[in-house]
XYZ file of N, CA, C and O in Angstrom:
628
model
N 88.191 113.225 66.641
C 89.231 113.101 65.650
C 90.586 113.274 66.332
O 90.766 114.156 67.145
N 91.521 112.431 65.995
C 92.877 112.586 66.496
C 93.608 113.615 65.660
O 93.436 113.679 64.442
N 94.401 114.425 66.318
C 95.223 115.403 65.617
C 96.683 115.052 65.837
O 97.036 114.444 66.838
N 97.510 115.445 64.878
C 98.937 115.187 65.025
C 99.699 116.513 64.995
O 99.107 117.585 64.924
N 101.012 116.403 65.052
C 101.855 117.600 65.135
C 101.673 118.509 63.921
O 101.684 119.737 64.060
N 101.495 117.945 62.723
C 101.301 118.788 61.537
C 99.974 119.544 61.618
O 99.921 120.729 61.281
N 98.933 118.871 62.080
C 97.657 119.565 62.272
C 97.843 120.753 63.209
O 97.368 121.853 62.934
N 98.530 120.531 64.312
C 98.760 121.603 65.289
C 99.580 122.733 64.678
O 99.298 123.911 64.929
N 100.581 122.398 63.867
C 101.392 123.435 63.215
C 100.542 124.260 62.251
O 100.702 125.480 62.158
N 99.653 123.588 61.535
C 98.783 124.294 60.590
C 97.847 125.249 61.336
O 97.706 126.416 60.962
N 97.244 124.764 62.410
C 96.338 125.618 63.184
C 97.118 126.774 63.807
O 96.667 127.920 63.798
N 98.293 126.502 64.336
C 99.141 127.558 64.916
C 99.474 128.598 63.848
O 99.396 129.802 64.079
N 99.854 128.140 62.638
C 100.213 129.066 61.564
C 99.049 130.018 61.271
O 99.230 131.233 61.207
N 97.839 129.452 61.096
C 96.701 130.306 60.739
C 96.197 131.120 61.929
O 95.577 132.168 61.738
N 96.479 130.686 63.142
C 96.154 131.499 64.317
C 97.060 132.718 64.358
O 96.612 133.834 64.617
N 98.340 132.500 64.077
C 99.304 133.599 64.086
C 99.192 134.487 62.842
O 99.514 135.671 62.895
N 98.757 133.913 61.717
C 98.645 134.645 60.448
C 97.287 134.353 59.807
O 97.208 133.656 58.782
N 96.205 134.871 60.362
C 94.872 134.484 59.897
C 94.545 134.882 58.467
O 93.655 134.299 57.864
N 95.263 135.835 57.917
C 94.967 136.265 56.548
C 95.899 135.636 55.522
O 95.841 135.948 54.343
N 96.740 134.719 55.968
C 97.685 134.064 55.058
C 96.943 133.068 54.159
O 95.859 132.591 54.478
N 97.573 132.755 53.046
C 96.984 131.793 52.112
C 97.468 130.382 52.429
O 98.456 130.186 53.151
N 96.774 129.414 51.874
C 97.186 128.016 52.025
C 98.555 127.811 51.388
O 99.400 127.094 51.929
N 98.802 128.481 50.262
C 100.104 128.377 49.601
C 101.220 128.896 50.515
O 102.272 128.267 50.640
N 100.982 130.023 51.165
C 101.982 130.559 52.081
C 102.225 129.595 53.247
O 103.365 129.365 53.653
N 101.166 129.014 53.768
C 101.319 128.030 54.849
C 102.155 126.853 54.391
O 103.026 126.376 55.128
N 101.909 126.385 53.185
C 102.677 125.238 52.689
C 104.157 125.572 52.556
O 105.012 124.736 52.857
N 104.457 126.784 52.145
C 105.864 127.201 52.028
C 106.536 127.288 53.393
O 107.648 126.811 53.581
N 105.856 127.894 54.345
C 106.434 128.076 55.680
C 106.577 126.739 56.397
O 107.579 126.488 57.072
N 105.592 125.865 56.238
C 105.598 124.580 56.947
C 106.324 123.474 56.184
O 106.466 122.368 56.691
N 106.750 123.765 54.948
C 107.500 122.816 54.120
C 106.712 121.538 53.838
O 107.231 120.426 53.953
N 105.432 121.728 53.486
C 104.588 120.618 53.053
C 103.831 121.059 51.808
O 103.734 122.252 51.519
N 103.287 120.111 51.085
C 102.553 120.427 49.862
C 101.300 121.241 50.168
O 100.661 121.056 51.211
N 100.954 122.127 49.233
C 99.751 122.935 49.391
C 98.533 122.034 49.554
O 97.660 122.285 50.390
N 98.460 120.961 48.783
C 97.330 120.032 48.866
C 97.251 119.378 50.250
O 96.153 119.102 50.749
N 98.392 119.140 50.871
C 98.404 118.556 52.219
C 97.791 119.534 53.215
O 96.947 119.153 54.037
N 98.210 120.792 53.133
C 97.658 121.803 54.035
C 96.149 121.910 53.814
O 95.367 121.899 54.776
N 95.722 121.986 52.559
C 94.300 122.127 52.255
C 93.504 120.930 52.737
O 92.438 121.075 53.347
N 94.006 119.723 52.493
C 93.256 118.532 52.918
C 93.184 118.440 54.435
O 92.165 118.035 54.993
N 94.263 118.819 55.122
C 94.241 118.814 56.592
C 93.241 119.845 57.111
O 92.484 119.573 58.044
N 93.227 121.039 56.520
C 92.253 122.063 56.921
C 90.825 121.572 56.691
O 89.965 121.710 57.562
N 90.581 120.988 55.513
C 89.244 120.484 55.198
C 88.814 119.411 56.202
O 87.677 119.424 56.688
N 89.723 118.510 56.530
C 89.424 117.435 57.477
C 89.120 118.002 58.863
O 88.163 117.581 59.520
N 89.918 118.985 59.299
C 89.687 119.569 60.623
C 88.403 120.385 60.661
O 87.718 120.418 61.680
N 88.048 121.040 59.555
C 86.782 121.771 59.488
C 85.599 120.813 59.516
O 84.634 121.014 60.257
N 85.667 119.754 58.722
C 84.567 118.789 58.651
C 84.349 118.075 59.976
O 83.217 117.768 60.346
N 85.411 117.810 60.706
C 85.279 117.094 61.976
C 85.000 118.023 63.154
O 84.753 117.563 64.260
N 85.069 119.343 62.937
C 84.781 120.294 63.992
C 85.974 120.715 64.834
O 85.824 121.489 65.777
N 87.176 120.213 64.515
C 88.370 120.644 65.250
C 88.545 122.146 65.083
O 88.827 122.863 66.041
N 88.349 122.631 63.866
C 88.314 124.070 63.597
C 86.846 124.428 63.430
O 86.174 123.927 62.535
N 86.348 125.272 64.327
C 84.927 125.595 64.334
C 84.496 126.508 63.207
O 83.417 126.355 62.656
N 85.335 127.489 62.870
C 84.960 128.415 61.809
C 86.156 129.287 61.444
O 87.162 129.315 62.138
N 85.979 130.021 60.368
C 86.987 130.986 59.923
C 86.448 132.401 60.042
O 86.957 133.316 59.426
N 85.414 132.583 60.829
C 84.814 133.902 60.951
C 85.577 134.776 61.940
O 86.118 134.285 62.920
N 85.607 136.086 61.683
C 86.242 136.997 62.631
C 85.525 136.946 63.984
O 84.324 136.699 64.049
N 86.257 137.173 65.049
C 85.697 137.206 66.398
C 85.750 138.650 66.908
O 86.739 139.061 67.500
N 84.693 139.420 66.672
C 84.701 140.818 67.117
C 84.823 140.910 68.644
O 84.274 140.082 69.367
N 85.536 141.909 69.115
C 85.699 142.156 70.541
C 84.664 143.184 70.965
O 84.745 144.347 70.570
N 83.661 142.787 71.771
C 82.593 143.729 72.150
C 83.102 145.028 72.763
O 82.527 146.089 72.511
N 84.166 144.984 73.536
C 84.691 146.207 74.158
C 85.125 147.220 73.113
O 84.973 148.428 73.304
N 85.624 146.737 71.979
C 86.138 147.652 70.958
C 85.035 148.385 70.196
O 85.299 149.373 69.538
N 83.795 147.913 70.296
C 82.705 148.643 69.641
C 81.608 149.064 70.625
O 80.435 149.153 70.294
N 82.043 149.353 71.873
C 81.147 150.011 72.808
C 80.490 149.165 73.883
O 79.580 149.631 74.555
N 80.943 147.916 74.078
C 80.362 147.044 75.093
C 81.456 146.522 76.016
O 81.792 145.340 76.015
N 82.028 147.399 76.857
C 83.173 147.011 77.685
C 82.831 146.240 78.963
O 83.715 145.640 79.574
N 81.572 146.233 79.377
C 81.189 145.562 80.618
C 80.758 144.134 80.285
O 79.864 143.924 79.467
N 81.391 143.175 80.937
C 81.079 141.762 80.713
C 80.672 141.155 82.045
O 81.279 141.441 83.080
N 79.652 140.308 81.991
C 79.212 139.609 83.198
C 78.912 138.156 82.863
O 78.545 137.824 81.724
N 79.114 137.313 83.855
C 78.685 135.919 83.773
C 77.491 135.782 84.702
O 77.519 136.255 85.839
N 76.435 135.148 84.208
C 75.218 135.017 84.993
C 74.843 133.549 85.134
O 74.765 132.821 84.142
N 74.605 133.150 86.386
C 74.027 131.837 86.666
C 72.525 132.025 86.614
O 71.973 132.856 87.347
N 71.876 131.262 85.755
C 70.456 131.473 85.501
C 69.672 130.214 85.868
O 70.014 129.115 85.436
N 68.623 130.409 86.651
C 67.670 129.341 86.942
C 66.440 129.600 86.084
O 65.935 130.725 86.042
N 65.991 128.556 85.380
C 64.903 128.723 84.414
C 63.660 127.966 84.851
O 63.719 127.079 85.696
N 62.528 128.328 84.251
C 61.303 127.572 84.474
C 61.415 126.270 83.696
O 61.705 126.278 82.501
N 61.212 125.177 84.356
C 61.441 123.867 83.752
C 60.358 123.455 82.755
O 60.633 122.715 81.817
N 59.142 123.953 82.937
C 58.048 123.483 82.083
C 58.146 123.967 80.639
O 57.550 123.398 79.745
N 58.893 125.023 80.381
C 59.006 125.527 79.008
C 59.993 124.731 78.172
O 59.916 124.733 76.951
N 60.937 124.077 78.814
C 61.961 123.334 78.078
C 63.084 124.250 77.630
O 62.898 125.450 77.439
N 64.264 123.674 77.475
C 65.453 124.452 77.147
C 65.381 125.139 75.783
O 65.820 126.266 75.637
N 64.826 124.475 74.783
C 64.813 125.052 73.438
C 64.079 126.392 73.395
O 64.573 127.364 72.820
N 62.905 126.453 74.003
C 62.126 127.698 74.002
C 62.860 128.792 74.770
O 62.861 129.961 74.360
N 63.485 128.418 75.860
C 64.193 129.405 76.682
C 65.439 129.915 75.963
O 65.704 131.121 75.949
N 66.169 129.008 75.340
C 67.363 129.415 74.591
C 66.952 130.342 73.451
O 67.627 131.339 73.181
N 65.859 130.050 72.803
C 65.374 130.918 71.715
C 65.015 132.302 72.256
O 65.365 133.322 71.652
N 64.326 132.349 73.392
C 63.933 133.640 73.975
C 65.161 134.443 74.394
O 65.257 135.646 74.105
N 66.104 133.800 75.066
C 67.314 134.511 75.492
C 68.192 134.873 74.294
O 68.845 135.916 74.282
N 68.209 134.012 73.282
C 69.002 134.275 72.088
C 68.554 135.504 71.314
O 69.295 136.046 70.500
N 67.339 135.959 71.564
C 66.835 137.165 70.904
C 67.421 138.436 71.511
O 67.252 139.518 70.958
N 68.114 138.303 72.636
C 68.737 139.469 73.285
C 70.169 139.563 72.766
O 71.006 138.711 73.066
N 70.500 140.573 71.960
C 71.809 140.614 71.295
C 72.999 140.712 72.247
O 74.098 140.276 71.893
N 72.806 141.246 73.420
C 73.914 141.390 74.367
C 74.334 140.057 74.987
O 75.394 139.964 75.595
N 73.499 139.040 74.853
C 73.866 137.703 75.340
C 74.767 137.067 74.291
O 74.345 136.828 73.161
N 76.028 136.831 74.667
C 77.000 136.345 73.683
C 77.370 134.874 73.872
O 78.001 134.300 72.986
N 76.961 134.263 74.977
C 77.151 132.825 75.179
C 76.069 132.318 76.107
O 75.668 133.018 77.034
N 75.601 131.088 75.852
C 74.680 130.406 76.754
C 75.129 128.952 76.835
O 75.307 128.305 75.805
N 75.276 128.452 78.061
C 75.675 127.066 78.281
C 74.737 126.430 79.297
O 74.432 127.044 80.327
N 74.277 125.221 79.030
C 73.563 124.450 80.037
C 74.619 123.881 80.978
O 75.631 123.341 80.513
N 74.391 124.013 82.285
C 75.406 123.607 83.263
C 74.798 122.742 84.361
O 73.580 122.678 84.515
N 75.673 122.112 85.127
C 75.256 121.384 86.314
C 75.396 122.308 87.514
O 76.010 123.366 87.422
N 74.848 121.896 88.632
C 74.986 122.699 89.843
C 73.680 123.349 90.247
O 72.597 122.866 89.905
N 73.786 124.458 90.928
C 72.606 125.132 91.486
C 71.794 125.888 90.443
O 70.661 126.266 90.718
N 72.369 126.158 89.290
C 71.629 126.876 88.242
C 71.496 125.976 87.024
O 72.056 124.891 86.961
N 70.739 126.462 86.042
C 70.489 125.686 84.825
C 71.353 126.124 83.657
O 71.749 125.317 82.824
N 71.617 127.422 83.589
C 72.369 127.986 82.474
C 73.475 128.894 82.995
O 73.331 129.509 84.049
N 74.547 129.001 82.227
C 75.583 130.005 82.451
C 75.562 130.885 81.206
O 75.667 130.395 80.078
N 75.377 132.176 81.424
C 75.213 133.128 80.325
C 76.305 134.183 80.432
O 76.590 134.681 81.519
N 76.911 134.518 79.291
C 77.882 135.618 79.256
C 77.220 136.773 78.516
O 76.664 136.600 77.428
N 77.307 137.943 79.129
C 76.639 139.142 78.614
C 77.675 140.246 78.413
O 78.587 140.399 79.223
N 77.498 141.025 77.360
C 78.290 142.243 77.150
C 77.324 143.420 77.203
O 76.218 143.353 76.659
N 77.751 144.497 77.861
C 76.884 145.674 77.988
C 77.710 146.949 77.859
O 78.938 146.930 77.987
N 77.032 148.056 77.623
C 77.701 149.348 77.462
C 78.163 149.945 78.797
O 79.126 150.682 78.856
N 77.441 149.619 79.871
C 77.725 150.189 81.193
C 77.028 149.321 82.238
O 76.260 148.411 81.891
N 77.242 149.623 83.507
C 76.540 148.884 84.556
C 75.023 149.078 84.465
O 74.274 148.105 84.565
N 74.537 150.317 84.273
C 73.084 150.464 84.093
C 72.570 149.711 82.861
O 71.459 149.161 82.887
N 73.364 149.656 81.801
C 72.959 148.896 80.617
C 72.917 147.406 80.945
O 72.045 146.682 80.458
N 73.840 146.939 81.784
C 73.811 145.543 82.215
C 72.507 145.256 82.951
O 71.890 144.211 82.743
N 72.076 146.190 83.791
C 70.801 146.007 84.493
C 69.654 145.889 83.499
O 68.757 145.065 83.664
N 69.693 146.694 82.441
C 68.658 146.626 81.403
C 68.633 145.239 80.760
O 67.560 144.659 80.531
N 69.803 144.687 80.480
C 69.878 143.358 79.857
C 69.348 142.292 80.817
O 68.589 141.405 80.415
N 69.742 142.381 82.087
C 69.236 141.428 83.078
C 67.719 141.522 83.193
O 67.026 140.500 83.275
N 67.184 142.741 83.168
C 65.733 142.932 83.203
C 65.074 142.319 81.968
O 63.984 141.730 82.055
N 65.726 142.442 80.813
C 65.197 141.844 79.580
C 65.173 140.320 79.686
O 64.245 139.669 79.183
N 66.175 139.749 80.341
C 66.191 138.298 80.547
C 65.012 137.872 81.419
O 64.308 136.911 81.097
N 64.796 138.585 82.508
C 63.696 138.271 83.418
C 62.352 138.456 82.711
O 61.414 137.683 82.916
N 62.268 139.440 81.830
C 61.013 139.733 81.122
C 60.612 138.621 80.158
O 59.455 138.574 79.730
N 61.524 137.724 79.819
C 61.161 136.613 78.929
C 60.208 135.638 79.608
O 59.664 134.755 78.956
N 60.029 135.766 80.913
C 59.163 134.889 81.712
C 59.712 133.456 81.789
O 59.044 132.565 82.262
N 60.912 133.245 81.295
C 61.515 131.924 81.352
C 62.596 131.847 82.420
O 63.021 130.766 82.794
N 63.025 132.994 82.921
C 64.083 133.054 83.923
C 63.447 133.261 85.294
O 62.706 134.222 85.510
N 63.754 132.340 86.205
C 63.241 132.439 87.568
C 64.165 133.297 88.410
O 63.728 134.148 89.173
N 65.473 133.058 88.266
C 66.456 133.769 89.082
C 67.744 133.900 88.279
O 68.106 133.030 87.499
N 68.432 134.997 88.522
C 69.692 135.258 87.841
C 70.672 135.845 88.849
O 70.361 136.809 89.540
N 71.849 135.259 88.917
C 72.909 135.771 89.778
C 74.093 136.111 88.881
O 74.591 135.251 88.153
N 74.522 137.360 88.920
C 75.571 137.779 87.992
C 76.826 138.223 88.717
O 76.775 138.680 89.856
N 77.948 138.049 88.025
C 79.229 138.575 88.485
C 79.825 139.351 87.321
O 79.823 138.892 86.179
N 80.307 140.555 87.607
C 80.886 141.400 86.558
C 82.376 141.128 86.469
O 83.069 141.036 87.491
N 82.860 141.002 85.260
C 84.280 140.765 85.000
C 85.037 142.069 85.219
O 84.686 143.095 84.632
N 86.059 142.039 86.057
C 86.891 143.217 86.285
C 88.039 143.283 85.289
O 88.420 144.359 84.827
N 88.610 142.136 84.965
C 89.735 142.076 84.036
C 89.778 140.677 83.436
O 89.588 139.695 84.153
N 90.031 140.573 82.147
C 90.137 139.273 81.486
C 91.600 138.967 81.228
O 92.327 139.801 80.685
N 92.011 137.781 81.609
C 93.419 137.402 81.469
C 93.634 136.389 80.352
O 94.584 136.513 79.592
N 92.791 135.383 80.263
C 92.888 134.372 79.215
C 91.475 134.136 78.691
O 90.575 133.866 79.467
N 91.304 134.235 77.375
C 89.995 134.016 76.767
C 90.142 133.145 75.531
O 91.099 133.299 74.777
N 89.187 132.286 75.305
C 89.146 131.505 74.076
C 90.426 130.743 73.788
O 90.806 130.580 72.642
N 91.087 130.283 74.809
C 92.398 129.648 74.668
C 92.233 128.153 74.429
O 92.058 127.377 75.360
N 92.298 127.745 73.179
C 92.201 126.329 72.861
C 93.422 125.810 72.121
O 93.636 124.603 72.076
N 94.211 126.709 71.550
C 95.374 126.268 70.778
C 96.374 125.481 71.626
O 96.846 124.424 71.177
N 96.723 125.912 72.846
C 97.645 125.089 73.644
C 97.094 123.680 73.920
O 97.851 122.714 73.956
N 95.797 123.558 74.087
C 95.174 122.246 74.291
C 95.307 121.390 73.044
O 95.641 120.203 73.118
N 95.053 121.973 71.880
C 95.196 121.247 70.612
C 96.638 120.790 70.436
O 96.898 119.643 70.067
N 97.593 121.671 70.727
C 99.005 121.305 70.587
C 99.384 120.186 71.555
O 100.135 119.285 71.190
N 98.859 120.212 72.764
C 99.137 119.145 73.722
C 98.517 117.823 73.257
O 99.137 116.759 73.388
N 97.302 117.893 72.692
C 96.653 116.679 72.195
C 97.399 116.097 71.004
O 97.392 114.873 70.796
N 98.037 116.960 70.210
C 98.764 116.512 69.027
C 100.049 115.784 69.384
O 100.568 115.017 68.589
N 100.559 116.034 70.569
C 101.793 115.382 70.980
C 103.006 116.191 70.596
O 102.906 117.275 70.026
N 104.173 115.641 70.910
C 105.425 116.393 70.650
C 105.649 116.633 69.163
O 105.269 115.823 68.328
N 106.272 117.756 68.907
C 106.557 118.159 67.514
C 107.797 117.451 67.030
O 108.775 117.298 67.649
């Protein structure tokens, strides 16, 4: 779906003010409430806006250790079964199929380094993981940054 400057302004508004109403957005952006609503509906239906759900920060509720793991899987089980097995581990917060030397890239949150080892052991225990190489995040600088990309795709304001 192509986005334009108004779409980007609407997404920016709700990113900066996530609890604001559509009516408030229409007042601030100087467009009709129905325009804001229809643009939001269109962006939701097309997947430009993935969801309106809160994004909890694992560190804030006791999971400050984050690691990225390159995972090599057993090929005979197929990706669906492996994703289901790994998805049962709550500390796994992202799984991506990737190219390169591994099959999956997994992001894990843990309470501590020993807890991270427990999670890695749980991954291996699924019998679907052949090898796992992990790197622990020391500091996060930019995360989940898609708004600047959307604004660039929308073109000049």
